[in-house]
Amino acid sequence: MSCRFFQADINKAALRGAYAVDSAALPNGALRRTYTRLPGQPNAPVSQLTVVQQGNVAQEVAATIEQSNPLFSAEKQLRFQLQNGQLSHYEVMGTQKLVLFDTLHYAAAGQVE
C-alpha cells in the first residue's frame, strides 16, 4: 500500500499556490498544519493534507485524494502514524466508481511492530 502515499505529494512546482494553509497548536505542544485545495485547481488531486508534527518530526500524516473524469471517479483517504520517526501504523480507505458499474469500497490497514 505504500505506493498510494506518494500520490499525496503536494510539493510539485505545478501545485504552487494551489493550497490554503491553516496551522493550529495542539494541547500537547504539537503543531497541526492543514493544506486545503483552493477552488479551480483541477490538476491538484489532493483535496486536503494534514500533518501533525512535534518539533521538526512528523507524527501523523493524513490525506484525501480525489480523481474524476467522465468514465471514472475515485476518492482515497490515506493516513499514517510515526513513532520516533518510524512508521507505526497506516490506513488506506477509498471508493472507486466506473460508469455502468457498482461502486467499489476498499480498506487496508497495517501495524508495524
PDB file of N, CA and C in Angstrom:
ATOM      1  N   MET A   1       0.796  -1.197   0.000  1.00  0.00           N
ATOM      2  CA  MET A   1       0.000   0.000   0.000  1.00  0.00           C
ATOM      3  C   MET A   1       0.842   1.265   0.000  1.00  0.00           C
ATOM      4  N   SER A   2       2.127   1.169   0.267  1.00  0.00           N
ATOM      5  CA  SER A   2       2.949   2.372   0.335  1.00  0.00           C
ATOM      6  C   SER A   2       2.937   3.140  -0.980  1.00  0.00           C
ATOM      7  N   CYS A   3       2.670   2.475  -2.094  1.00  0.00           N
ATOM      8  CA  CYS A   3       2.639   3.158  -3.378  1.00  0.00           C
ATOM      9  C   CYS A   3       1.540   4.220  -3.421  1.00  0.00           C
ATOM     10  N   ARG A   4       0.523   4.106  -2.629  1.00  0.00           N
ATOM     11  CA  ARG A   4      -0.556   5.082  -2.594  1.00  0.00           C
ATOM     12  C   ARG A   4      -0.131   6.391  -1.941  1.00  0.00           C
ATOM     13  N   PHE A   5       0.784   6.341  -0.991  1.00  0.00           N
ATOM     14  CA  PHE A   5       1.129   7.532  -0.246  1.00  0.00           C
ATOM     15  C   PHE A   5       1.881   8.560  -1.086  1.00  0.00           C
ATOM     16  N   PHE A   6       2.610   8.139  -2.084  1.00  0.00           N
ATOM     17  CA  PHE A   6       3.316   9.111  -2.915  1.00  0.00           C
ATOM     18  C   PHE A   6       2.329   9.999  -3.667  1.00  0.00           C
ATOM     19  N   GLN A   7       1.109   9.561  -3.856  1.00  0.00           N
ATOM     20  CA  GLN A   7       0.097  10.371  -4.536  1.00  0.00           C
ATOM     21  C   GLN A   7      -0.301  11.593  -3.717  1.00  0.00           C
ATOM     22  N   ALA A   8       0.037  11.624  -2.439  1.00  0.00           N
ATOM     23  CA  ALA A   8      -0.314  12.746  -1.570  1.00  0.00           C
ATOM     24  C   ALA A   8       0.733  13.862  -1.604  1.00  0.00           C
ATOM     25  N   ASP A   9       1.675  13.815  -2.534  1.00  0.00           N
ATOM     26  CA  ASP A   9       2.722  14.827  -2.646  1.00  0.00           C
ATOM     27  C   ASP A   9       2.136  16.131  -3.194  1.00  0.00           C
ATOM     28  N   ILE A  10       2.208  17.191  -2.393  1.00  0.00           N
ATOM     29  CA  ILE A  10       1.723  18.499  -2.858  1.00  0.00           C
ATOM     30  C   ILE A  10       2.887  19.472  -3.065  1.00  0.00           C
ATOM     31  N   ASN A  11       4.118  18.972  -3.071  1.00  0.00           N
ATOM     32  CA  ASN A  11       5.302  19.821  -3.218  1.00  0.00           C
ATOM     33  C   ASN A  11       5.750  20.001  -4.669  1.00  0.00           C
ATOM     34  N   LYS A  12       4.941  19.598  -5.603  1.00  0.00           N
ATOM     35  CA  LYS A  12       5.297  19.740  -7.014  1.00  0.00           C
ATOM     36  C   LYS A  12       5.212  21.211  -7.429  1.00  0.00           C
ATOM     37  N   ALA A  13       6.118  21.629  -8.286  1.00  0.00           N
ATOM     38  CA  ALA A  13       6.155  23.021  -8.726  1.00  0.00           C
ATOM     39  C   ALA A  13       4.833  23.450  -9.358  1.00  0.00           C
ATOM     40  N   ALA A  14       4.178  22.559 -10.083  1.00  0.00           N
ATOM     41  CA  ALA A  14       2.917  22.890 -10.750  1.00  0.00           C
ATOM     42  C   ALA A  14       1.783  23.168  -9.758  1.00  0.00           C
ATOM     43  N   LEU A  15       1.961  22.773  -8.501  1.00  0.00           N
ATOM     44  CA  LEU A  15       0.905  22.960  -7.496  1.00  0.00           C
ATOM     45  C   LEU A  15       1.154  24.164  -6.584  1.00  0.00           C
ATOM     46  N   ARG A  16       2.175  24.960  -6.875  1.00  0.00           N
ATOM     47  CA  ARG A  16       2.419  26.159  -6.061  1.00  0.00           C
ATOM     48  C   ARG A  16       1.202  27.067  -6.119  1.00  0.00           C
ATOM     49  N   GLY A  17       0.756  27.495  -4.962  1.00  0.00           N
ATOM     50  CA  GLY A  17      -0.400  28.385  -4.886  1.00  0.00           C
ATOM     51  C   GLY A  17      -1.734  27.681  -4.976  1.00  0.00           C
ATOM     52  N   ALA A  18      -1.733  26.347  -5.032  1.00  0.00           N
ATOM     53  CA  ALA A  18      -2.983  25.598  -5.179  1.00  0.00           C
ATOM     54  C   ALA A  18      -3.641  25.294  -3.829  1.00  0.00           C
ATOM     55  N   TYR A  19      -2.939  25.574  -2.719  1.00  0.00           N
ATOM     56  CA  TYR A  19      -3.449  25.184  -1.400  1.00  0.00           C
ATOM     57  C   TYR A  19      -3.432  26.344  -0.416  1.00  0.00           C
ATOM     58  N   ALA A  20      -4.472  26.387   0.405  1.00  0.00           N
ATOM     59  CA  ALA A  20      -4.500  27.289   1.552  1.00  0.00           C
ATOM     60  C   ALA A  20      -3.943  26.511   2.739  1.00  0.00           C
ATOM     61  N   VAL A  21      -3.216  27.190   3.623  1.00  0.00           N
ATOM     62  CA  VAL A  21      -2.592  26.530   4.768  1.00  0.00           C
ATOM     63  C   VAL A  21      -3.186  27.095   6.051  1.00  0.00           C
ATOM     64  N   ASP A  22      -3.527  26.186   6.952  1.00  0.00           N
ATOM     65  CA  ASP A  22      -4.042  26.559   8.267  1.00  0.00           C
ATOM     66  C   ASP A  22      -3.204  25.829   9.302  1.00  0.00           C
ATOM     67  N   SER A  23      -2.694  26.559  10.285  1.00  0.00           N
ATOM     68  CA  SER A  23      -1.875  25.953  11.340  1.00  0.00           C
ATOM     69  C   SER A  23      -2.557  26.137  12.682  1.00  0.00           C
ATOM     70  N   ALA A  24      -2.438  25.112  13.537  1.00  0.00           N
ATOM     71  CA  ALA A  24      -3.020  25.187  14.874  1.00  0.00           C
ATOM     72  C   ALA A  24      -2.118  24.455  15.860  1.00  0.00           C
ATOM     73  N   ALA A  25      -1.888  25.089  16.995  1.00  0.00           N
ATOM     74  CA  ALA A  25      -1.136  24.443  18.062  1.00  0.00           C
ATOM     75  C   ALA A  25      -2.079  23.524  18.827  1.00  0.00           C
ATOM     76  N   LEU A  26      -1.636  22.316  19.110  1.00  0.00           N
ATOM     77  CA  LEU A  26      -2.442  21.345  19.847  1.00  0.00           C
ATOM     78  C   LEU A  26      -2.076  21.397  21.333  1.00  0.00           C
ATOM     79  N   PRO A  27      -2.977  20.937  22.205  1.00  0.00           N
ATOM     80  CA  PRO A  27      -2.715  20.992  23.651  1.00  0.00           C
ATOM     81  C   PRO A  27      -1.431  20.280  24.093  1.00  0.00           C
ATOM     82  N   ASN A  28      -1.020  19.250  23.368  1.00  0.00           N
ATOM     83  CA  ASN A  28       0.198  18.514  23.751  1.00  0.00           C
ATOM     84  C   ASN A  28       1.472  19.176  23.229  1.00  0.00           C
ATOM     85  N   GLY A  29       1.345  20.364  22.640  1.00  0.00           N
ATOM     86  CA  GLY A  29       2.506  21.084  22.133  1.00  0.00           C
ATOM     87  C   GLY A  29       2.831  20.787  20.685  1.00  0.00           C
ATOM     88  N   ALA A  30       2.110  19.863  20.081  1.00  0.00           N
ATOM     89  CA  ALA A  30       2.327  19.542  18.663  1.00  0.00           C
ATOM     90  C   ALA A  30       1.688  20.635  17.793  1.00  0.00           C
ATOM     91  N   LEU A  31       2.056  20.655  16.540  1.00  0.00           N
ATOM     92  CA  LEU A  31       1.519  21.601  15.570  1.00  0.00           C
ATOM     93  C   LEU A  31       0.794  20.818  14.482  1.00  0.00           C
ATOM     94  N   ARG A  32      -0.435  21.248  14.164  1.00  0.00           N
ATOM     95  CA  ARG A  32      -1.184  20.615  13.075  1.00  0.00           C
ATOM     96  C   ARG A  32      -1.285  21.624  11.938  1.00  0.00           C
ATOM     97  N   ARG A  33      -0.814  21.199  10.762  1.00  0.00           N
ATOM     98  CA  ARG A  33      -0.933  22.025   9.557  1.00  0.00           C
ATOM     99  C   ARG A  33      -1.882  21.317   8.599  1.00  0.00           C
ATOM    100  N   THR A  34      -2.855  22.065   8.112  1.00  0.00           N
ATOM    101  CA  THR A  34      -3.801  21.515   7.151  1.00  0.00           C
ATOM    102  C   THR A  34      -3.706  22.310   5.857  1.00  0.00           C
ATOM    103  N   TYR A  35      -3.494  21.588   4.771  1.00  0.00           N
ATOM    104  CA  TYR A  35      -3.415  22.176   3.444  1.00  0.00           C
ATOM    105  C   TYR A  35      -4.703  21.804   2.723  1.00  0.00           C
ATOM    106  N   THR A  36      -5.463  22.808   2.293  1.00  0.00           N
ATOM    107  CA  THR A  36      -6.747  22.577   1.636  1.00  0.00           C
ATOM    108  C   THR A  36      -6.683  23.127   0.219  1.00  0.00           C
ATOM    109  N   ARG A  37      -7.068  22.292  -0.737  1.00  0.00           N
ATOM    110  CA  ARG A  37      -7.051  22.698  -2.151  1.00  0.00           C
ATOM    111  C   ARG A  37      -7.987  23.878  -2.365  1.00  0.00           C
ATOM    112  N   LEU A  38      -7.512  24.873  -3.068  1.00  0.00           N
ATOM    113  CA  LEU A  38      -8.327  26.036  -3.401  1.00  0.00           C
ATOM    114  C   LEU A  38      -9.249  25.706  -4.583  1.00  0.00           C
ATOM    115  N   PRO A  39     -10.393  26.377  -4.688  1.00  0.00           N
ATOM    116  CA  PRO A  39     -11.289  26.142  -5.832  1.00  0.00           C
ATOM    117  C   PRO A  39     -10.575  26.447  -7.154  1.00  0.00           C
ATOM    118  N   GLY A  40     -10.953  25.722  -8.183  1.00  0.00           N
ATOM    119  CA  GLY A  40     -10.396  25.958  -9.521  1.00  0.00           C
ATOM    120  C   GLY A  40      -9.003  25.393  -9.711  1.00  0.00           C
ATOM    121  N   GLN A  41      -8.681  24.314  -9.026  1.00  0.00           N
ATOM    122  CA  GLN A  41      -7.370  23.673  -9.155  1.00  0.00           C
ATOM    123  C   GLN A  41      -7.550  22.234  -9.653  1.00  0.00           C
ATOM    124  N   PRO A  42      -7.929  22.044 -10.913  1.00  0.00           N
ATOM    125  CA  PRO A  42      -8.224  20.695 -11.411  1.00  0.00           C
ATOM    126  C   PRO A  42      -7.011  19.768 -11.478  1.00  0.00           C
ATOM    127  N   ASN A  43      -5.813  20.305 -11.480  1.00  0.00           N
ATOM    128  CA  ASN A  43      -4.606  19.470 -11.561  1.00  0.00           C
ATOM    129  C   ASN A  43      -4.069  19.077 -10.194  1.00  0.00           C
ATOM    130  N   ALA A  44      -4.805  19.420  -9.134  1.00  0.00           N
ATOM    131  CA  ALA A  44      -4.374  19.100  -7.776  1.00  0.00           C
ATOM    132  C   ALA A  44      -5.266  17.996  -7.219  1.00  0.00           C
ATOM    133  N   PRO A  45      -4.836  16.738  -7.302  1.00  0.00           N
ATOM    134  CA  PRO A  45      -5.696  15.638  -6.859  1.00  0.00           C
ATOM    135  C   PRO A  45      -5.879  15.560  -5.340  1.00  0.00           C
ATOM    136  N   VAL A  46      -4.947  16.116  -4.564  1.00  0.00           N
ATOM    137  CA  VAL A  46      -5.064  16.082  -3.104  1.00  0.00           C
ATOM    138  C   VAL A  46      -6.016  17.196  -2.685  1.00  0.00           C
ATOM    139  N   SER A  47      -7.167  16.826  -2.136  1.00  0.00           N
ATOM    140  CA  SER A  47      -8.115  17.856  -1.716  1.00  0.00           C
ATOM    141  C   SER A  47      -7.756  18.395  -0.342  1.00  0.00           C
ATOM    142  N   GLN A  48      -7.156  17.558   0.512  1.00  0.00           N
ATOM    143  CA  GLN A  48      -6.738  18.025   1.831  1.00  0.00           C
ATOM    144  C   GLN A  48      -5.594  17.161   2.344  1.00  0.00           C
ATOM    145  N   LEU A  49      -4.636  17.804   2.985  1.00  0.00           N
ATOM    146  CA  LEU A  49      -3.493  17.118   3.578  1.00  0.00           C
ATOM    147  C   LEU A  49      -3.272  17.713   4.965  1.00  0.00           C
ATOM    148  N   THR A  50      -3.180  16.849   5.964  1.00  0.00           N
ATOM    149  CA  THR A  50      -2.948  17.299   7.334  1.00  0.00           C
ATOM    150  C   THR A  50      -1.693  16.634   7.866  1.00  0.00           C
ATOM    151  N   VAL A  51      -0.826  17.448   8.457  1.00  0.00           N
ATOM    152  CA  VAL A  51       0.413  16.949   9.042  1.00  0.00           C
ATOM    153  C   VAL A  51       0.455  17.400  10.500  1.00  0.00           C
ATOM    154  N   VAL A  52       0.629  16.439  11.401  1.00  0.00           N
ATOM    155  CA  VAL A  52       0.812  16.740  12.829  1.00  0.00           C
ATOM    156  C   VAL A  52       2.273  16.481  13.131  1.00  0.00           C
ATOM    157  N   GLN A  53       2.933  17.498  13.695  1.00  0.00           N
ATOM    158  CA  GLN A  53       4.346  17.334  13.996  1.00  0.00           C
ATOM    159  C   GLN A  53       4.673  17.860  15.383  1.00  0.00           C
ATOM    160  N   GLN A  54       5.643  17.226  15.985  1.00  0.00           N
ATOM    161  CA  GLN A  54       6.189  17.630  17.285  1.00  0.00           C
ATOM    162  C   GLN A  54       7.600  18.101  16.994  1.00  0.00           C
ATOM    163  N   GLY A  55       7.854  19.384  17.147  1.00  0.00           N
ATOM    164  CA  GLY A  55       9.147  19.931  16.731  1.00  0.00           C
ATOM    165  C   GLY A  55       9.244  19.805  15.217  1.00  0.00           C
ATOM    166  N   ASN A  56      10.341  19.240  14.735  1.00  0.00           N
ATOM    167  CA  ASN A  56      10.523  19.030  13.290  1.00  0.00           C
ATOM    168  C   ASN A  56      10.191  17.614  12.856  1.00  0.00           C
ATOM    169  N   VAL A  57       9.603  16.810  13.753  1.00  0.00           N
ATOM    170  CA  VAL A  57       9.345  15.404  13.460  1.00  0.00           C
ATOM    171  C   VAL A  57       7.839  15.184  13.256  1.00  0.00           C
ATOM    172  N   ALA A  58       7.487  14.648  12.101  1.00  0.00           N
ATOM    173  CA  ALA A  58       6.077  14.335  11.824  1.00  0.00           C
ATOM    174  C   ALA A  58       5.626  13.179  12.694  1.00  0.00           C
ATOM    175  N   GLN A  59       4.386  13.283  13.200  1.00  0.00           N
ATOM    176  CA  GLN A  59       3.791  12.207  13.978  1.00  0.00           C
ATOM    177  C   GLN A  59       2.656  11.530  13.233  1.00  0.00           C
ATOM    178  N   GLU A  60       1.958  12.307  12.404  1.00  0.00           N
ATOM    179  CA  GLU A  60       0.828  11.751  11.650  1.00  0.00           C
ATOM    180  C   GLU A  60       0.649  12.555  10.371  1.00  0.00           C
ATOM    181  N   VAL A  61       0.319  11.851   9.297  1.00  0.00           N
ATOM    182  CA  VAL A  61       0.011  12.472   8.019  1.00  0.00           C
ATOM    183  C   VAL A  61      -1.281  11.848   7.510  1.00  0.00           C
ATOM    184  N   ALA A  62      -2.219  12.697   7.107  1.00  0.00           N
ATOM    185  CA  ALA A  62      -3.492  12.211   6.552  1.00  0.00           C
ATOM    186  C   ALA A  62      -3.795  13.006   5.292  1.00  0.00           C
ATOM    187  N   ALA A  63      -4.328  12.331   4.296  1.00  0.00           N
ATOM    188  CA  ALA A  63      -4.634  12.997   3.030  1.00  0.00           C
ATOM    189  C   ALA A  63      -5.903  12.425   2.419  1.00  0.00           C
ATOM    190  N   THR A  64      -6.602  13.278   1.695  1.00  0.00           N
ATOM    191  CA  THR A  64      -7.744  12.858   0.881  1.00  0.00           C
ATOM    192  C   THR A  64      -7.400  13.175  -0.557  1.00  0.00           C
ATOM    193  N   ILE A  65      -7.483  12.158  -1.402  1.00  0.00           N
ATOM    194  CA  ILE A  65      -7.142  12.290  -2.816  1.00  0.00           C
ATOM    195  C   ILE A  65      -8.383  11.996  -3.635  1.00  0.00           C
ATOM    196  N   GLU A  66      -8.681  12.881  -4.582  1.00  0.00           N
ATOM    197  CA  GLU A  66      -9.857  12.710  -5.434  1.00  0.00           C
ATOM    198  C   GLU A  66      -9.428  12.705  -6.893  1.00  0.00           C
ATOM    199  N   GLN A  67     -10.029  11.822  -7.662  1.00  0.00           N
ATOM    200  CA  GLN A  67      -9.798  11.756  -9.103  1.00  0.00           C
ATOM    201  C   GLN A  67     -11.157  11.634  -9.772  1.00  0.00           C
ATOM    202  N   SER A  68     -11.311  12.306 -10.895  1.00  0.00           N
ATOM    203  CA  SER A  68     -12.589  12.230 -11.588  1.00  0.00           C
ATOM    204  C   SER A  68     -12.399  12.543 -13.070  1.00  0.00           C
ATOM    205  N   ASN A  69     -13.087  11.792 -13.893  1.00  0.00           N
ATOM    206  CA  ASN A  69     -13.184  12.080 -15.318  1.00  0.00           C
ATOM    207  C   ASN A  69     -14.544  11.543 -15.764  1.00  0.00           C
ATOM    208  N   PRO A  70     -14.933  11.698 -17.010  1.00  0.00           N
ATOM    209  CA  PRO A  70     -16.277  11.258 -17.422  1.00  0.00           C
ATOM    210  C   PRO A  70     -16.564   9.768 -17.221  1.00  0.00           C
ATOM    211  N   LEU A  71     -15.551   8.922 -17.137  1.00  0.00           N
ATOM    212  CA  LEU A  71     -15.765   7.487 -17.006  1.00  0.00           C
ATOM    213  C   LEU A  71     -15.458   6.918 -15.623  1.00  0.00           C
ATOM    214  N   PHE A  72     -14.789   7.678 -14.786  1.00  0.00           N
ATOM    215  CA  PHE A  72     -14.239   7.123 -13.556  1.00  0.00           C
ATOM    216  C   PHE A  72     -14.196   8.197 -12.475  1.00  0.00           C
ATOM    217  N   SER A  73     -14.506   7.805 -11.254  1.00  0.00           N
ATOM    218  CA  SER A  73     -14.282   8.699 -10.118  1.00  0.00           C
ATOM    219  C   SER A  73     -13.770   7.860  -8.949  1.00  0.00           C
ATOM    220  N   ALA A  74     -12.919   8.476  -8.148  1.00  0.00           N
ATOM    221  CA  ALA A  74     -12.337   7.769  -7.009  1.00  0.00           C
ATOM    222  C   ALA A  74     -12.013   8.764  -5.908  1.00  0.00           C
ATOM    223  N   GLU A  75     -12.097   8.274  -4.687  1.00  0.00           N
ATOM    224  CA  GLU A  75     -11.666   9.050  -3.528  1.00  0.00           C
ATOM    225  C   GLU A  75     -10.925   8.110  -2.590  1.00  0.00           C
ATOM    226  N   LYS A  76      -9.772   8.566  -2.099  1.00  0.00           N
ATOM    227  CA  LYS A  76      -8.957   7.766  -1.175  1.00  0.00           C
ATOM    228  C   LYS A  76      -8.649   8.602   0.056  1.00  0.00           C
ATOM    229  N   GLN A  77      -8.711   7.965   1.200  1.00  0.00           N
ATOM    230  CA  GLN A  77      -8.245   8.585   2.434  1.00  0.00           C
ATOM    231  C   GLN A  77      -7.040   7.781   2.909  1.00  0.00           C
ATOM    232  N   LEU A  78      -5.941   8.469   3.061  1.00  0.00           N
ATOM    233  CA  LEU A  78      -4.689   7.848   3.464  1.00  0.00           C
ATOM    234  C   LEU A  78      -4.278   8.421   4.818  1.00  0.00           C
ATOM    235  N   ARG A  79      -3.753   7.582   5.679  1.00  0.00           N
ATOM    236  CA  ARG A  79      -3.266   8.078   6.969  1.00  0.00           C
ATOM    237  C   ARG A  79      -2.141   7.177   7.436  1.00  0.00           C
ATOM    238  N   PHE A  80      -1.086   7.803   7.904  1.00  0.00           N
ATOM    239  CA  PHE A  80      -0.051   7.012   8.564  1.00  0.00           C
ATOM    240  C   PHE A  80       0.447   7.746   9.794  1.00  0.00           C
ATOM    241  N   GLN A  81       0.886   6.947  10.760  1.00  0.00           N
ATOM    242  CA  GLN A  81       1.395   7.473  12.009  1.00  0.00           C
ATOM    243  C   GLN A  81       2.840   7.033  12.179  1.00  0.00           C
ATOM    244  N   LEU A  82       3.617   7.920  12.773  1.00  0.00           N
ATOM    245  CA  LEU A  82       5.021   7.656  13.024  1.00  0.00           C
ATOM    246  C   LEU A  82       5.279   7.707  14.520  1.00  0.00           C
ATOM    247  N   GLN A  83       6.203   6.894  14.954  1.00  0.00           N
ATOM    248  CA  GLN A  83       6.635   6.913  16.349  1.00  0.00           C
ATOM    249  C   GLN A  83       8.152   6.941  16.348  1.00  0.00           C
ATOM    250  N   ASN A  84       8.726   7.978  16.930  1.00  0.00           N
ATOM    251  CA  ASN A  84      10.186   8.171  16.917  1.00  0.00           C
ATOM    252  C   ASN A  84      10.732   8.170  15.498  1.00  0.00           C
ATOM    253  N   GLY A  85       9.984   8.769  14.575  1.00  0.00           N
ATOM    254  CA  GLY A  85      10.420   8.861  13.189  1.00  0.00           C
ATOM    255  C   GLY A  85      10.254   7.591  12.375  1.00  0.00           C
ATOM    256  N   GLN A  86       9.675   6.543  12.954  1.00  0.00           N
ATOM    257  CA  GLN A  86       9.482   5.269  12.261  1.00  0.00           C
ATOM    258  C   GLN A  86       7.991   5.018  12.036  1.00  0.00           C
ATOM    259  N   LEU A  87       7.654   4.468  10.908  1.00  0.00           N
ATOM    260  CA  LEU A  87       6.266   4.134  10.608  1.00  0.00           C
ATOM    261  C   LEU A  87       5.733   3.154  11.644  1.00  0.00           C
ATOM    262  N   SER A  88       4.568   3.463  12.227  1.00  0.00           N
ATOM    263  CA  SER A  88       3.978   2.558  13.215  1.00  0.00           C
ATOM    264  C   SER A  88       2.601   2.052  12.793  1.00  0.00           C
ATOM    265  N   HIS A  89       1.872   2.806  11.967  1.00  0.00           N
ATOM    266  CA  HIS A  89       0.519   2.408  11.581  1.00  0.00           C
ATOM    267  C   HIS A  89       0.165   3.109  10.271  1.00  0.00           C
ATOM    268  N   TYR A  90      -0.592   2.429   9.411  1.00  0.00           N
ATOM    269  CA  TYR A  90      -1.090   3.075   8.194  1.00  0.00           C
ATOM    270  C   TYR A  90      -2.496   2.581   7.892  1.00  0.00           C
ATOM    271  N   GLU A  91      -3.240   3.401   7.176  1.00  0.00           N
ATOM    272  CA  GLU A  91      -4.593   3.063   6.733  1.00  0.00           C
ATOM    273  C   GLU A  91      -4.814   3.634   5.336  1.00  0.00           C
ATOM    274  N   VAL A  92      -5.520   2.886   4.523  1.00  0.00           N
ATOM    275  CA  VAL A  92      -5.958   3.350   3.211  1.00  0.00           C
ATOM    276  C   VAL A  92      -7.410   2.934   3.069  1.00  0.00           C
ATOM    277  N   MET A  93      -8.275   3.888   2.802  1.00  0.00           N
ATOM    278  CA  MET A  93      -9.699   3.605   2.585  1.00  0.00           C
ATOM    279  C   MET A  93     -10.128   4.374   1.341  1.00  0.00           C
ATOM    280  N   GLY A  94     -11.060   3.798   0.607  1.00  0.00           N
ATOM    281  CA  GLY A  94     -11.493   4.534  -0.571  1.00  0.00           C
ATOM    282  C   GLY A  94     -12.676   3.926  -1.279  1.00  0.00           C
ATOM    283  N   THR A  95     -13.067   4.646  -2.319  1.00  0.00           N
ATOM    284  CA  THR A  95     -14.138   4.182  -3.199  1.00  0.00           C
ATOM    285  C   THR A  95     -13.717   4.440  -4.639  1.00  0.00           C
ATOM    286  N   GLN A  96     -14.196   3.581  -5.513  1.00  0.00           N
ATOM    287  CA  GLN A  96     -13.997   3.750  -6.949  1.00  0.00           C
ATOM    288  C   GLN A  96     -15.336   3.536  -7.630  1.00  0.00           C
ATOM    289  N   LYS A  97     -15.611   4.322  -8.640  1.00  0.00           N
ATOM    290  CA  LYS A  97     -16.859   4.188  -9.381  1.00  0.00           C
ATOM    291  C   LYS A  97     -16.553   4.307 -10.861  1.00  0.00           C
ATOM    292  N   LEU A  98     -16.858   3.251 -11.593  1.00  0.00           N
ATOM    293  CA  LEU A  98     -16.764   3.257 -13.050  1.00  0.00           C
ATOM    294  C   LEU A  98     -18.170   3.393 -13.606  1.00  0.00           C
ATOM    295  N   VAL A  99     -18.315   4.113 -14.683  1.00  0.00           N
ATOM    296  CA  VAL A  99     -19.618   4.253 -15.319  1.00  0.00           C
ATOM    297  C   VAL A  99     -20.160   2.855 -15.639  1.00  0.00           C
ATOM    298  N   LEU A 100     -21.409   2.629 -15.366  1.00  0.00           N
ATOM    299  CA  LEU A 100     -22.127   1.385 -15.615  1.00  0.00           C
ATOM    300  C   LEU A 100     -21.760   0.250 -14.652  1.00  0.00           C
ATOM    301  N   PHE A 101     -20.937   0.520 -13.652  1.00  0.00           N
ATOM    302  CA  PHE A 101     -20.581  -0.497 -12.665  1.00  0.00           C
ATOM    303  C   PHE A 101     -20.916  -0.009 -11.268  1.00  0.00           C
ATOM    304  N   ASP A 102     -21.026  -0.948 -10.345  1.00  0.00           N
ATOM    305  CA  ASP A 102     -21.279  -0.585  -8.955  1.00  0.00           C
ATOM    306  C   ASP A 102     -20.054   0.099  -8.346  1.00  0.00           C
ATOM    307  N   THR A 103     -20.286   0.817  -7.277  1.00  0.00           N
ATOM    308  CA  THR A 103     -19.203   1.460  -6.544  1.00  0.00           C
ATOM    309  C   THR A 103     -18.433   0.404  -5.756  1.00  0.00           C
ATOM    310  N   LEU A 104     -17.127   0.475  -5.826  1.00  0.00           N
ATOM    311  CA  LEU A 104     -16.249  -0.427  -5.099  1.00  0.00           C
ATOM    312  C   LEU A 104     -15.705   0.306  -3.875  1.00  0.00           C
ATOM    313  N   HIS A 105     -15.862  -0.287  -2.698  1.00  0.00           N
ATOM    314  CA  HIS A 105     -15.308   0.249  -1.455  1.00  0.00           C
ATOM    315  C   HIS A 105     -14.160  -0.647  -1.027  1.00  0.00           C
ATOM    316  N   TYR A 106     -13.081  -0.052  -0.551  1.00  0.00           N
ATOM    317  CA  TYR A 106     -11.962  -0.870  -0.099  1.00  0.00           C
ATOM    318  C   TYR A 106     -11.292  -0.222   1.115  1.00  0.00           C
ATOM    319  N   ALA A 107     -10.590  -1.026   1.868  1.00  0.00           N
ATOM    320  CA  ALA A 107      -9.842  -0.539   3.034  1.00  0.00           C
ATOM    321  C   ALA A 107      -8.707  -1.497   3.325  1.00  0.00           C
ATOM    322  N   ALA A 108      -7.610  -0.940   3.788  1.00  0.00           N
ATOM    323  CA  ALA A 108      -6.467  -1.745   4.218  1.00  0.00           C
ATOM    324  C   ALA A 108      -5.778  -0.988   5.347  1.00  0.00           C
ATOM    325  N   ALA A 109      -5.241  -1.731   6.285  1.00  0.00           N
ATOM    326  CA  ALA A 109      -4.539  -1.106   7.411  1.00  0.00           C
ATOM    327  C   ALA A 109      -3.436  -2.033   7.868  1.00  0.00           C
ATOM    328  N   GLY A 110      -2.445  -1.446   8.475  1.00  0.00           N
ATOM    329  CA  GLY A 110      -1.350  -2.255   8.986  1.00  0.00           C
ATOM    330  C   GLY A 110      -0.726  -1.626  10.204  1.00  0.00           C
ATOM    331  N   GLN A 111      -0.181  -2.472  11.045  1.00  0.00           N
ATOM    332  CA  GLN A 111       0.521  -2.051  12.250  1.00  0.00           C
ATOM    333  C   GLN A 111       1.950  -2.558  12.126  1.00  0.00           C
ATOM    334  N   VAL A 112       2.910  -1.691  12.326  1.00  0.00           N
ATOM    335  CA  VAL A 112       4.307  -2.084  12.251  1.00  0.00           C
ATOM    336  C   VAL A 112       4.832  -2.273  13.663  1.00  0.00           C
ATOM    337  N   GLU A 113       5.336  -3.435  13.926  1.00  0.00           N
ATOM    338  CA  GLU A 113       5.849  -3.757  15.279  1.00  0.00           C
ATOM    339  C   GLU A 113       7.335  -3.545  15.338  1.00  0.00           C
TER     340      GLU A 113
END
